[in-house]
Tab-separated table of C-alpha atoms in Angstrom:
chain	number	residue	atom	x	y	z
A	1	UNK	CA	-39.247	3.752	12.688
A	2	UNK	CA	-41.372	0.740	13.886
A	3	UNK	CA	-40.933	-0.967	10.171
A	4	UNK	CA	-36.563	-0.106	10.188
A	5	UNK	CA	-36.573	-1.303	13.816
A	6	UNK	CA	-37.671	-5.054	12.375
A	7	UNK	CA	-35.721	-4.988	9.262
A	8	UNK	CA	-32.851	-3.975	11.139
A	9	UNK	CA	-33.212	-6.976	13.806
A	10	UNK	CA	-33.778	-9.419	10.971
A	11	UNK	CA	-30.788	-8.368	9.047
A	12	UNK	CA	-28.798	-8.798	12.262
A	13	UNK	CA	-30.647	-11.912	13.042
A	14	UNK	CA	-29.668	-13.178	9.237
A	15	UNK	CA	-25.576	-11.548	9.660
A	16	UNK	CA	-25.099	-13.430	12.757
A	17	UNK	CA	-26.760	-17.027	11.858
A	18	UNK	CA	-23.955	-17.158	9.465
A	19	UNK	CA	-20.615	-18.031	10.748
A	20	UNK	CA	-18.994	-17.576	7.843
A	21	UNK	CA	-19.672	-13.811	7.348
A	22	UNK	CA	-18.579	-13.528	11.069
A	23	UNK	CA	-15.349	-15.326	10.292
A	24	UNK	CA	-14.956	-12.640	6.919
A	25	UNK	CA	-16.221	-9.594	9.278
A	26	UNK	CA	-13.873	-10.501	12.246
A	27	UNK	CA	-11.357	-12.805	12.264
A	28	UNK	CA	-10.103	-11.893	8.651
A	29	UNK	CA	-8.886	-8.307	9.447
A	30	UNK	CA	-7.307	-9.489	12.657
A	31	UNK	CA	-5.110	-11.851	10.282
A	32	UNK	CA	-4.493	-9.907	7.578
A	33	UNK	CA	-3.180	-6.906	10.040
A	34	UNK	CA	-0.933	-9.362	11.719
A	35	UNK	CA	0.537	-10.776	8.982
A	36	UNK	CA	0.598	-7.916	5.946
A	37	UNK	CA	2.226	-5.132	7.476
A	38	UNK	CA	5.369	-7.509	8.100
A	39	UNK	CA	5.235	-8.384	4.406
A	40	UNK	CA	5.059	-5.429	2.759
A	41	UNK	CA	8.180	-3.662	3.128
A	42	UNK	CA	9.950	-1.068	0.459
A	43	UNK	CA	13.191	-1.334	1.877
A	44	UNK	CA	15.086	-3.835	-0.025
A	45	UNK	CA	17.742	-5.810	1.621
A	46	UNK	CA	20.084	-9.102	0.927
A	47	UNK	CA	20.130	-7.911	-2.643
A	48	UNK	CA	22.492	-11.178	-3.864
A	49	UNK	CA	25.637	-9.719	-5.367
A	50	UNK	CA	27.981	-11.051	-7.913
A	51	UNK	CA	31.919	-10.011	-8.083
A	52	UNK	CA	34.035	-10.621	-10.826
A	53	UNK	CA	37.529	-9.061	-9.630
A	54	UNK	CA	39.780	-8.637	-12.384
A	55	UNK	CA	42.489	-6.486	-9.870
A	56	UNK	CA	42.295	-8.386	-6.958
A	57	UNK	CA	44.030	-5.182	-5.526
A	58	UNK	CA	43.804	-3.892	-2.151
A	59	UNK	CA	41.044	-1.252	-3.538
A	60	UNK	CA	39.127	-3.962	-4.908
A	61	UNK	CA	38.770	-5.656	-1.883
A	62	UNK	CA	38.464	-2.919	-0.082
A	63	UNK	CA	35.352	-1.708	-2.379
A	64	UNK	CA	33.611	-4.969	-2.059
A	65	UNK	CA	33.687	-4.932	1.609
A	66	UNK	CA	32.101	-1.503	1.861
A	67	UNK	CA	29.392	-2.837	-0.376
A	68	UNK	CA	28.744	-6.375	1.679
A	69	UNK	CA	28.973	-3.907	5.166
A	70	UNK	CA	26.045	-1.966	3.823
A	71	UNK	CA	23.564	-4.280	5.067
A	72	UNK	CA	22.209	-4.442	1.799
A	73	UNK	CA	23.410	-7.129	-0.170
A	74	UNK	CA	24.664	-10.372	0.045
A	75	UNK	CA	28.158	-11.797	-1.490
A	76	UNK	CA	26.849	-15.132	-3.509
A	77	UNK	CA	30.460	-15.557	-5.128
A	78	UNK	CA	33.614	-14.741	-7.063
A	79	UNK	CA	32.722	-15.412	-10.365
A	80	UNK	CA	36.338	-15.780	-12.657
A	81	UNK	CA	34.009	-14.226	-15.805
A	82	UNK	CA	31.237	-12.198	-16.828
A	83	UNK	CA	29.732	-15.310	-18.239
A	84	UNK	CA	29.757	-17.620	-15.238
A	85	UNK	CA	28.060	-14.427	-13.246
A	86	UNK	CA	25.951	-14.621	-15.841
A	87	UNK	CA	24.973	-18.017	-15.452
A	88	UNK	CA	24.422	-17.086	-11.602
A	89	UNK	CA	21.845	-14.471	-12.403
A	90	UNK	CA	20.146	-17.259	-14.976
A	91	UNK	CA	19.708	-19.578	-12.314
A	92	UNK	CA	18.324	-16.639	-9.462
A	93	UNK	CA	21.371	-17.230	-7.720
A	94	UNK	CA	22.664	-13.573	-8.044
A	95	UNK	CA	20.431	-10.089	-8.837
A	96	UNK	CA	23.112	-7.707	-9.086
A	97	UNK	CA	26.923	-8.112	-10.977
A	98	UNK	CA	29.839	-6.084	-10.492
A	99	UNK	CA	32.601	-6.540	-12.149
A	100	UNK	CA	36.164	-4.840	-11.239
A	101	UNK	CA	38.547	-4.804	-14.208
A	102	UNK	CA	41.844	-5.218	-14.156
A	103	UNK	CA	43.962	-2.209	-13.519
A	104	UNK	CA	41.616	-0.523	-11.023
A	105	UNK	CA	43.567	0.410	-8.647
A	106	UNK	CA	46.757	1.510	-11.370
A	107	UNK	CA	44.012	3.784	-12.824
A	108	UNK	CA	42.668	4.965	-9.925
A	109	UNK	CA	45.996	6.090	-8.586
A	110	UNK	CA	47.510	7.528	-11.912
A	111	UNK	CA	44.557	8.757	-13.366
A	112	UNK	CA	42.269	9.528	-10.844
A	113	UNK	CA	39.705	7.536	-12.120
A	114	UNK	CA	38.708	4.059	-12.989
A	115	UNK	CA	35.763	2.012	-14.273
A	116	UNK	CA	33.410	-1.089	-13.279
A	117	UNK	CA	30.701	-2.448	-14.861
A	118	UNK	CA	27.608	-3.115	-13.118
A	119	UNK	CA	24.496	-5.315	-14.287
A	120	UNK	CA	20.946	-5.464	-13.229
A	121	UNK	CA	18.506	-8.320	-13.251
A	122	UNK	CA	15.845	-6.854	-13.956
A	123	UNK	CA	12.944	-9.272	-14.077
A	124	UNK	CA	12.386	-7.886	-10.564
A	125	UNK	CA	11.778	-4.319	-11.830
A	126	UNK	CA	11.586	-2.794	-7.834
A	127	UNK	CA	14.433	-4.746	-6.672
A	128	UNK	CA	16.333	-4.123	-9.278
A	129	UNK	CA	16.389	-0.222	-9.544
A	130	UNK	CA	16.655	0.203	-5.793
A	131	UNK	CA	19.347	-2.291	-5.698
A	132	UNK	CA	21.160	-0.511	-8.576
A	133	UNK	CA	20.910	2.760	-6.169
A	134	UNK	CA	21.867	1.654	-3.265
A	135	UNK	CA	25.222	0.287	-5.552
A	136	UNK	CA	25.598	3.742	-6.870
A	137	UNK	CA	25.584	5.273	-3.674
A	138	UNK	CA	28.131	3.114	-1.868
A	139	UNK	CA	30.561	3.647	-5.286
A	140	UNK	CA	30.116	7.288	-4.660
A	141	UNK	CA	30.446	7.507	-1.004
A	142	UNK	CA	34.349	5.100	-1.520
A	143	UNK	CA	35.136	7.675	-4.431
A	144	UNK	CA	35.516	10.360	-2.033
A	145	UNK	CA	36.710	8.419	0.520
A	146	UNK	CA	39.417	7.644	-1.968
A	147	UNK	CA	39.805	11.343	-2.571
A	148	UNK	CA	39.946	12.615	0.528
A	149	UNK	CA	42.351	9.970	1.700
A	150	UNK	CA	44.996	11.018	-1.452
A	151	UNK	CA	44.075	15.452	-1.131
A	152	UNK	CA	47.145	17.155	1.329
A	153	UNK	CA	45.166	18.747	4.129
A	154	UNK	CA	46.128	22.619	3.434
A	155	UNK	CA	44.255	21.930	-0.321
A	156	UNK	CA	41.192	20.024	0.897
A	157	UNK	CA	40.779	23.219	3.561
A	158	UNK	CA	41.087	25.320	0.734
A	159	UNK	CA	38.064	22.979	-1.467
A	160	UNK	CA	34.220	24.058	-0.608
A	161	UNK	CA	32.260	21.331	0.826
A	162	UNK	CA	28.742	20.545	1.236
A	163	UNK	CA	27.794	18.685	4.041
A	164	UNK	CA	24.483	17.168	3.691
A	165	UNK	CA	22.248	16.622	6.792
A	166	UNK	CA	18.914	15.072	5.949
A	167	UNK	CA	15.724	14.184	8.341
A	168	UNK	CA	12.363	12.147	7.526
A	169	UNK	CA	9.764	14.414	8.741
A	170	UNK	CA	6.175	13.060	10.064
A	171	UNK	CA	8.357	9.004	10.244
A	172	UNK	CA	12.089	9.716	11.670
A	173	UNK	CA	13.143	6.314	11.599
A	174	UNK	CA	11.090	5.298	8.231
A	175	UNK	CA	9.210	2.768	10.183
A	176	UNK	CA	7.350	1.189	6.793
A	177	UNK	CA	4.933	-0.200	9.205
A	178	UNK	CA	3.727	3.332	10.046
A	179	UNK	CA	2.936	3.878	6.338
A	180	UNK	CA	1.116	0.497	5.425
A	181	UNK	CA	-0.992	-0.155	8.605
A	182	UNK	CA	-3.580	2.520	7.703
A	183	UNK	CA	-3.465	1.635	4.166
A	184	UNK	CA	-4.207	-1.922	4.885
A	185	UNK	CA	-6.587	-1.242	7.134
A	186	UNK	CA	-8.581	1.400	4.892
A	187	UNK	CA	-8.379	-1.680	1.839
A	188	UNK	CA	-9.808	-4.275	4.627
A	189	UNK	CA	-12.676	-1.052	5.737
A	190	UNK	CA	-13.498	-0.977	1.999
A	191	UNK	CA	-13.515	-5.079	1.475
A	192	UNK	CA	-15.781	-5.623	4.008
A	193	UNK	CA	-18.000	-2.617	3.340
A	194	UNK	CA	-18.420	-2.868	-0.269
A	195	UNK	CA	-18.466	-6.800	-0.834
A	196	UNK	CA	-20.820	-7.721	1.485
A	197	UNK	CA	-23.790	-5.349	1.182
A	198	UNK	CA	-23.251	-6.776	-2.447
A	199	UNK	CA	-23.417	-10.483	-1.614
A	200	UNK	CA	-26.245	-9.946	0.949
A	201	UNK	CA	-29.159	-8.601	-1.350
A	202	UNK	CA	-28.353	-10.385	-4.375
A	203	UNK	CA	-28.547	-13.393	-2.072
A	204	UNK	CA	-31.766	-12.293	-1.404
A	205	UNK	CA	-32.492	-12.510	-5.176
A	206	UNK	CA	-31.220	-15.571	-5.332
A	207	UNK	CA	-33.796	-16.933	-2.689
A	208	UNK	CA	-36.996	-14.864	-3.140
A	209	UNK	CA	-36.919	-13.314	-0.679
A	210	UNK	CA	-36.573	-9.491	-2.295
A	211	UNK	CA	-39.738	-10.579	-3.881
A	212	UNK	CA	-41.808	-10.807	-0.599
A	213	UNK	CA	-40.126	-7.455	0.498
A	214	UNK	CA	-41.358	-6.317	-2.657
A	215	UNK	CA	-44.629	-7.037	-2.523
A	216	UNK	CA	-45.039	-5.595	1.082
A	217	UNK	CA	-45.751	-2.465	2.234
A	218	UNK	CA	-42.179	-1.735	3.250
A	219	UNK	CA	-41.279	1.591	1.781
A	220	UNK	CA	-38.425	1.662	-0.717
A	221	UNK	CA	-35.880	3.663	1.800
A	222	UNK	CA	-36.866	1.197	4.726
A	223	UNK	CA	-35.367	-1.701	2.834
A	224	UNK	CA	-32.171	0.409	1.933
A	225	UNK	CA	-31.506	1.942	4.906
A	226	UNK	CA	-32.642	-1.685	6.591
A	227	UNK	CA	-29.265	-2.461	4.314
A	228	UNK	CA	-26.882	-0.036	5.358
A	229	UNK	CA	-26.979	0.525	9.018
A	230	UNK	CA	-25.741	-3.004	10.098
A	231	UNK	CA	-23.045	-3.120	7.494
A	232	UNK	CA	-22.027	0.543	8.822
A	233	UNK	CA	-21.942	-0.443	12.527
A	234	UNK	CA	-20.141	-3.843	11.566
A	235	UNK	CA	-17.871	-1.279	9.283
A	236	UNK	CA	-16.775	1.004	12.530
A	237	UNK	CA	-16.281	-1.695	14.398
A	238	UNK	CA	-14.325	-3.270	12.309
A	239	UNK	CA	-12.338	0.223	12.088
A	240	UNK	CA	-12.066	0.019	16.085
A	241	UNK	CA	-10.975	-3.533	16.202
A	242	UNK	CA	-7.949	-2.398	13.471
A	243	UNK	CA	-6.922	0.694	15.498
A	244	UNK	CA	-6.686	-1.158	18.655
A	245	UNK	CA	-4.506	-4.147	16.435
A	246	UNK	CA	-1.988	-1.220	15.335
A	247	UNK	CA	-1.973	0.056	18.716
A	248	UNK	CA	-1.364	-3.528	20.487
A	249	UNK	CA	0.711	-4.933	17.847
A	250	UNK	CA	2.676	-2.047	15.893
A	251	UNK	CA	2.188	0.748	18.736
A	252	UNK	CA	0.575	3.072	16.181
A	253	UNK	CA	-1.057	5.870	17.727
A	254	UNK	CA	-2.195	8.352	15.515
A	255	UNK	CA	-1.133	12.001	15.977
A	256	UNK	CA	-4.586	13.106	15.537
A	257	UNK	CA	-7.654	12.573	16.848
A	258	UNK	CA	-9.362	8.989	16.487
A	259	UNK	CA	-11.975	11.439	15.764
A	260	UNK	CA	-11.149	12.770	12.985
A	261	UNK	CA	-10.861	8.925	11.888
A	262	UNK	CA	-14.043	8.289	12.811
A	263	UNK	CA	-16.104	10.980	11.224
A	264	UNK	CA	-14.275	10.600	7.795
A	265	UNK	CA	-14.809	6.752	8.198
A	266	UNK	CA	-18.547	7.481	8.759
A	267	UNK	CA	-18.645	8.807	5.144
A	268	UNK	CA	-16.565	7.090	3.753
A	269	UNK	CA	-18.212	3.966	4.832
A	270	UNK	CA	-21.659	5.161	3.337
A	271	UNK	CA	-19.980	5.500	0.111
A	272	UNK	CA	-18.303	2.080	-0.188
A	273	UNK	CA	-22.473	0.430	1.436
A	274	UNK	CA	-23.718	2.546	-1.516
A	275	UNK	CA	-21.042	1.022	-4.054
A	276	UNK	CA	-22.290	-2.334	-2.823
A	277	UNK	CA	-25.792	-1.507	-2.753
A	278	UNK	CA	-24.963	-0.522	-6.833
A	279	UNK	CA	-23.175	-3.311	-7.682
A	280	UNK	CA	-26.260	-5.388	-6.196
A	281	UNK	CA	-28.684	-3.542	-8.198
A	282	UNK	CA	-26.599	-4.869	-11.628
A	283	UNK	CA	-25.772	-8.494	-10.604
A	284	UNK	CA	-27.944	-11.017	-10.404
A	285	UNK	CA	-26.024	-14.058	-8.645
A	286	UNK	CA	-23.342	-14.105	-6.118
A	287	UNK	CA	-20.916	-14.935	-8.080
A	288	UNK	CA	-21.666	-12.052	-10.371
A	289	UNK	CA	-21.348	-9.307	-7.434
A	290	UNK	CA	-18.327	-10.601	-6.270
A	291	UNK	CA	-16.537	-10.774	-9.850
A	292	UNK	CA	-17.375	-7.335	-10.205
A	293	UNK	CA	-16.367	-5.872	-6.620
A	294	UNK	CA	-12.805	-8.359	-7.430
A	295	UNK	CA	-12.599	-6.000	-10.132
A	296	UNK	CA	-12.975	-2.802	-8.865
A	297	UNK	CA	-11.233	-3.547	-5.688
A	298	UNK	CA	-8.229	-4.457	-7.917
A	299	UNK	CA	-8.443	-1.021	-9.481
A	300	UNK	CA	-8.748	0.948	-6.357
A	301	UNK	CA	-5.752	-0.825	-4.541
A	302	UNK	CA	-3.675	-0.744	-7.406
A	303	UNK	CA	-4.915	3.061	-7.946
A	304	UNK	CA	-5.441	3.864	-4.538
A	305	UNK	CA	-1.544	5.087	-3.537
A	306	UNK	CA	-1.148	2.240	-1.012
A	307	UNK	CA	1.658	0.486	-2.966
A	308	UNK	CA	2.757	2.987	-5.583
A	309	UNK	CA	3.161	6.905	-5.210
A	310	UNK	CA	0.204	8.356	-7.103
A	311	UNK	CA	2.404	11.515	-7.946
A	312	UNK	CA	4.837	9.094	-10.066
A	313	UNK	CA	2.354	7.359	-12.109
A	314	UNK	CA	1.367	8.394	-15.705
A	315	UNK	CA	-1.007	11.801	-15.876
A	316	UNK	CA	-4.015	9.749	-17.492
A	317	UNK	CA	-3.719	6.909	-14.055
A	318	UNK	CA	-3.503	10.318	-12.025
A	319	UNK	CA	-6.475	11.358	-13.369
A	320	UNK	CA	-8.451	8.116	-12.248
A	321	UNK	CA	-7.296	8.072	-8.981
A	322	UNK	CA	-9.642	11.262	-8.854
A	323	UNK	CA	-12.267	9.129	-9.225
A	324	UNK	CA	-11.162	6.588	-6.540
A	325	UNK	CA	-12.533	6.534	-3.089
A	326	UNK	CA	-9.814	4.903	-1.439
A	327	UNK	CA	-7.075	7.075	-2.323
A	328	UNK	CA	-8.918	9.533	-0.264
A	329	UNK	CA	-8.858	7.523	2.832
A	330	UNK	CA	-5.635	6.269	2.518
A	331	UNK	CA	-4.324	9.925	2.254
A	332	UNK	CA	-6.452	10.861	4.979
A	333	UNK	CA	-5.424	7.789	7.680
A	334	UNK	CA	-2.088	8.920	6.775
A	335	UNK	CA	-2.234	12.535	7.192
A	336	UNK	CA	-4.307	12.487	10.375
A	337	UNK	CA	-1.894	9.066	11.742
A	338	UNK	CA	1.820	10.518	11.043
A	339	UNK	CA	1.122	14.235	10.942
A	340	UNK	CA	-2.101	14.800	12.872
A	341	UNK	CA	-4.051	16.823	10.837
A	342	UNK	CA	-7.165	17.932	11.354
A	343	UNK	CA	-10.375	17.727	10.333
A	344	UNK	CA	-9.605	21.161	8.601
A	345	UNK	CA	-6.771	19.758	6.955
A	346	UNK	CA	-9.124	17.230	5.482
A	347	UNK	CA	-11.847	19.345	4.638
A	348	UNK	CA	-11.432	19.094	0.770
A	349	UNK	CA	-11.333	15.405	0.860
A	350	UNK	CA	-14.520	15.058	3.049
A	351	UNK	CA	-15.982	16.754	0.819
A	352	UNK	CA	-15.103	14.672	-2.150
A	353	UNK	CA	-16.175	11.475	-0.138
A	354	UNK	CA	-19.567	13.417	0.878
A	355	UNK	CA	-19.939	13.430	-3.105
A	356	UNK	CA	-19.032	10.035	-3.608
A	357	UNK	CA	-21.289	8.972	-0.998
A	358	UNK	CA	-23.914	10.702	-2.531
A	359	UNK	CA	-23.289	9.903	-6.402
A	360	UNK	CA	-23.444	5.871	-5.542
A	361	UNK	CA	-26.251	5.588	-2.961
A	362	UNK	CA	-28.591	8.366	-5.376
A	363	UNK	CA	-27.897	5.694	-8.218
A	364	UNK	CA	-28.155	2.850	-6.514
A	365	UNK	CA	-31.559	3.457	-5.156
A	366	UNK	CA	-32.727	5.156	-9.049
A	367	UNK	CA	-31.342	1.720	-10.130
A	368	UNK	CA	-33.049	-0.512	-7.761
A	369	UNK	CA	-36.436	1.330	-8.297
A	370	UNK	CA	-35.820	0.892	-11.873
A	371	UNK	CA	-35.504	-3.167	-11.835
A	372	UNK	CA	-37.783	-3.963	-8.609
């Protein structure tokens, strides 16, 4: 205990001489919680609309002011053609065209049914399909409008309806805050954690200095541990200093216990040291371990559920995110923030991060033993 009690005060000795890992282990979460969560929003709004109207009836007009009262998009023009909306969506000036032929109303009236033509830019894949919805929706919604406005009374009592009442369980209001705090928090956990326990021993390479540990009597799980204890304790505080930001800031407090939080972090926070602590064992210059945790932290937050559902991505991407830590904890802040689970609830993915934790700190310290 006598040897980890003076690694552990020169590791904290060597963390805190150097501003600039206090700036990274501080002052960069505070910033990125501030400023991400406001950024990252699914809902899509000012969608910039383009309206050819062929009719110029009182329909028309009256379907292109439900669509601008939505909220959702924004009327750039009245083009006279397809081809000078065209030329709007060329220049960025317009996403989304709908054009009104001529005769829509006359249709509508005689016929009972009429036709417009709606195009997508699509270059912006997200904006373009939820924009395209949200279109659909408010043409369906004035269809029956239209309908019920033109059925006698006596027949529309005598039609079944369905009334549709809907409610967003675990987020009532769809607060997208609620959803991406804890993800971004759990990416910033997993930044911190995994890149520098990485950048601080193969610094160490870099110097010599591993080579005097080396040499001494300092026993092999002295050094680690040595490691990994002031990189977890930065970890959870770093984990307190983002729960009290959400709580300040967005007024997220989680249903569940900070407990449960805490005890998953604990593991979970071994696992990413030990990642580090592997990645450390293969590189041998900064600028080696830090290309190679850029690249697996671009796989884990791209596979990790924070941005994209996992259950809509292909079966052989679903199969990865198996194999990826941070969907875990990401699923877990979230349960155990909107629905309060338990640490019950999460007993199957503690157990998977137990395993993780295991698999990369067993072959980190085979590796290191293998090239010291």
């Amino acid at each position: 205990m006598r040897t980890l009690k003076f690694l552990l005060e020169k590791e904290f000795r060597q963390i805190f001489r150097d501003p600039s890992i206090i700036r990274i282990i501080f002052i960069m979460p505070v910033i990125q919680l501030m400023i991400l969560p406001w950024a990252a929003d699914y809902e899509i709004k000012d969608i910039k609309l383009s309206v050819i109207d062929f009719d110029h009836s009182p329909y028309s007009q009256k379907l292109v002011n439900k669509i601008t009262s939505s909220g959702y998009f924004k009327l750039m023009d009245y083009s006279k053609s397809y081809q000078s909306a065209l030329n709007q969506v060329e220049n960025d000036q317009a996403d989304l065209l709908l054009e009104i032929p001529e005769s829509f109303e006359k249709n509508l009236v005689k016929e009972n049914e009429s036709k417009v033509f709606m195009a997508l830019n699509a270059i912006n894949g997200v904006k373009a399909n939820l924009g395209g919805s949200y279109l659909n929706s408010i043409i369906r919604d004035f269809n029956n409008e239209i309908r019920l406005e033109w059925v006698q009374p006596k027949r529309l009592n005598e039609q079944p309806t369905i009334e549709i009442t809907s409610s967003n369980w675990f987020n009532p209001l769809l607060n997208y805050k609620y959803f991406m705090v804890p993800g971004i928090l759990v990416i910033l956990l997993t930044m911190i954690g995994s890149n520098l326990t990485a950048i601080n021993i193969v610094r160490e390479k870099e110097i010599g200095t591993i080579e005097q540990i080396n040499v001494t009597p300092i026993k092999k799980h002295h050094f680690l541990l040595g490691k990994l204890i002031p990189f977890w304790l930065l970890g959870m505080l770093v984990l307190t200093l983002g729960l009290g930001i959400s709580w300040l800031v967005y007024g997220i407090i989680p249903l569940g216990s900070y407990f449960t939080i805490y005890i998953f972090a604990a593991v979970y926070l071994l696992c990413v040291l030990g990642l580090g602590l592997l990645i450390s064992t293969y590189a041998g210059t900064q600028q080696q371990a830090m290309l190679i945790s850029f690249f697996l932290m671009m796989v884990f937050i791209l596979l990790g559920g924070l941005y994209t559902s996992i259950d809509s991505m292909p079966h052989w991407a679903q199969v990865i995110t198996k194999f990826n830590p941070v969907a875990y904890f990401i699923d877990v802040m979230r349960m155990v923030v909107l629905k309060g689970s338990s640490i019950r609830d999460i007993s199957y993915h503690f157990g998977i991060m137990i395993l993780f934790a295991l698999f990369f700190n067993s072959w980190a310290i085979w590796n290191y033993r293998k090239t010291s």
